[in-house]
């Protein structure tokens, strides 16, 4: 497997992770409207999912930007949640 294929495989895994996180988030949100709210544990999990999704999207965007400009997307590392979340403030 060459370097480019490896990078594509990593991107596909990030996209799969995003899909799984979105499915879980959607299920929790559906449950919250069907049952009139979420318990504290479910609310905490929903917040964790939101943060993790932000991290995944951030990582994927930065990897794609590196590739677009001829740089190695394999050098991009996931940023801490605090750093990713503070961009929205």
mmCIF file of C-alpha atoms in Angstrom:
data_model
loop_
_atom_site.group_PDB
_atom_site.id
_atom_site.type_symbol
_atom_site.label_atom_id
_atom_site.label_comp_id
_atom_site.label_asym_id
_atom_site.label_seq_id
_atom_site.Cartn_x
_atom_site.Cartn_y
_atom_site.Cartn_z
ATOM 1 C CA UNK A 1 0.000 0.000 0.000
ATOM 2 C CA UNK A 2 1.472 3.343 -0.986
ATOM 3 C CA UNK A 3 1.396 6.530 1.069
ATOM 4 C CA UNK A 4 -1.564 8.021 -0.827
ATOM 5 C CA UNK A 5 -3.669 4.886 -0.365
ATOM 6 C CA UNK A 6 -2.869 4.877 3.346
ATOM 7 C CA UNK A 7 -4.006 8.490 3.642
ATOM 8 C CA UNK A 8 -7.232 7.686 1.784
ATOM 9 C CA UNK A 9 -7.817 4.763 4.108
ATOM 10 C CA UNK A 10 -7.353 7.006 7.156
ATOM 11 C CA UNK A 11 -9.810 9.547 5.713
ATOM 12 C CA UNK A 12 -12.343 6.776 5.082
ATOM 13 C CA UNK A 13 -11.989 5.623 8.684
ATOM 14 C CA UNK A 14 -12.575 9.167 9.942
ATOM 15 C CA UNK A 15 -15.687 9.396 7.741
ATOM 16 C CA UNK A 16 -16.923 6.043 9.083
ATOM 17 C CA UNK A 17 -16.348 7.272 12.634
ATOM 18 C CA UNK A 18 -18.324 10.428 11.865
ATOM 19 C CA UNK A 19 -21.186 8.328 10.493
ATOM 20 C CA UNK A 20 -21.294 6.174 13.619
ATOM 21 C CA UNK A 21 -21.185 9.201 15.910
ATOM 22 C CA UNK A 22 -23.948 10.940 13.943
ATOM 23 C CA UNK A 23 -26.133 7.819 14.161
ATOM 24 C CA UNK A 24 -25.715 7.663 17.932
ATOM 25 C CA UNK A 25 -26.315 11.409 18.257
ATOM 26 C CA UNK A 26 -29.464 11.146 16.145
ATOM 27 C CA UNK A 27 -30.767 8.257 18.259
ATOM 28 C CA UNK A 28 -30.253 10.263 21.449
ATOM 29 C CA UNK A 29 -31.910 13.347 19.980
ATOM 30 C CA UNK A 30 -34.860 11.265 18.773
ATOM 31 C CA UNK A 31 -35.170 9.705 22.212
ATOM 32 C CA UNK A 32 -35.092 13.144 23.819
ATOM 33 C CA UNK A 33 -38.046 14.358 21.750
ATOM 34 C CA UNK A 34 -39.987 11.075 21.968
ATOM 35 C CA UNK A 35 -39.602 10.729 25.721
ATOM 36 C CA UNK A 36 -39.516 14.418 26.668
ATOM 37 C CA UNK A 37 -35.910 14.797 27.567
ATOM 38 C CA UNK A 38 -32.783 12.883 28.406
ATOM 39 C CA UNK A 39 -31.419 11.785 31.733
ATOM 40 C CA UNK A 40 -28.158 13.229 33.029
ATOM 41 C CA UNK A 41 -26.077 10.340 31.659
ATOM 42 C CA UNK A 42 -27.650 10.667 28.227
ATOM 43 C CA UNK A 43 -27.153 14.427 28.242
ATOM 44 C CA UNK A 44 -23.498 13.937 29.111
ATOM 45 C CA UNK A 45 -23.132 11.359 26.334
ATOM 46 C CA UNK A 46 -24.762 13.715 23.841
ATOM 47 C CA UNK A 47 -22.278 16.435 24.768
ATOM 48 C CA UNK A 48 -19.401 13.945 24.377
ATOM 49 C CA UNK A 49 -20.704 13.019 20.932
ATOM 50 C CA UNK A 50 -20.928 16.665 19.881
ATOM 51 C CA UNK A 51 -17.355 17.304 20.986
ATOM 52 C CA UNK A 52 -16.046 14.147 19.320
ATOM 53 C CA UNK A 53 -17.831 15.054 16.082
ATOM 54 C CA UNK A 54 -16.251 18.493 16.134
ATOM 55 C CA UNK A 55 -12.841 16.882 16.590
ATOM 56 C CA UNK A 56 -13.396 14.430 13.736
ATOM 57 C CA UNK A 57 -14.620 17.111 11.329
ATOM 58 C CA UNK A 58 -11.714 19.358 12.283
ATOM 59 C CA UNK A 59 -9.236 16.547 11.671
ATOM 60 C CA UNK A 60 -10.776 15.633 8.313
ATOM 61 C CA UNK A 61 -10.868 19.275 7.126
ATOM 62 C CA UNK A 62 -7.231 19.836 8.060
ATOM 63 C CA UNK A 63 -6.129 16.564 6.430
ATOM 64 C CA UNK A 64 -7.946 17.491 3.220
ATOM 65 C CA UNK A 65 -6.419 20.970 3.230
ATOM 66 C CA UNK A 66 -2.923 19.506 3.539
ATOM 67 C CA UNK A 67 -3.577 17.110 0.653
ATOM 68 C CA UNK A 68 -5.046 19.896 -1.501
ATOM 69 C CA UNK A 69 -1.844 21.915 -1.171
ATOM 70 C CA UNK A 70 0.473 18.982 -1.805
ATOM 71 C CA UNK A 71 1.448 18.450 1.804
ATOM 72 C CA UNK A 72 1.326 15.179 3.727
ATOM 73 C CA UNK A 73 -2.038 14.790 5.497
ATOM 74 C CA UNK A 74 -0.426 12.111 7.642
ATOM 75 C CA UNK A 75 1.290 14.860 9.625
ATOM 76 C CA UNK A 76 -2.038 16.203 10.896
ATOM 77 C CA UNK A 77 -2.900 15.181 14.446
ATOM 78 C CA UNK A 78 -6.182 15.390 16.258
ATOM 79 C CA UNK A 79 -6.467 18.523 18.341
ATOM 80 C CA UNK A 80 -7.615 18.455 21.959
ATOM 81 C CA UNK A 81 -11.325 19.017 22.496
ATOM 82 C CA UNK A 82 -10.656 22.282 24.329
ATOM 83 C CA UNK A 83 -8.839 23.695 21.317
ATOM 84 C CA UNK A 84 -11.466 22.606 18.777
ATOM 85 C CA UNK A 85 -14.382 23.742 20.920
ATOM 86 C CA UNK A 86 -12.909 27.194 21.563
ATOM 87 C CA UNK A 87 -13.100 28.020 17.840
ATOM 88 C CA UNK A 88 -16.860 28.292 18.190
ATOM 89 C CA UNK A 89 -16.677 30.866 20.968
#
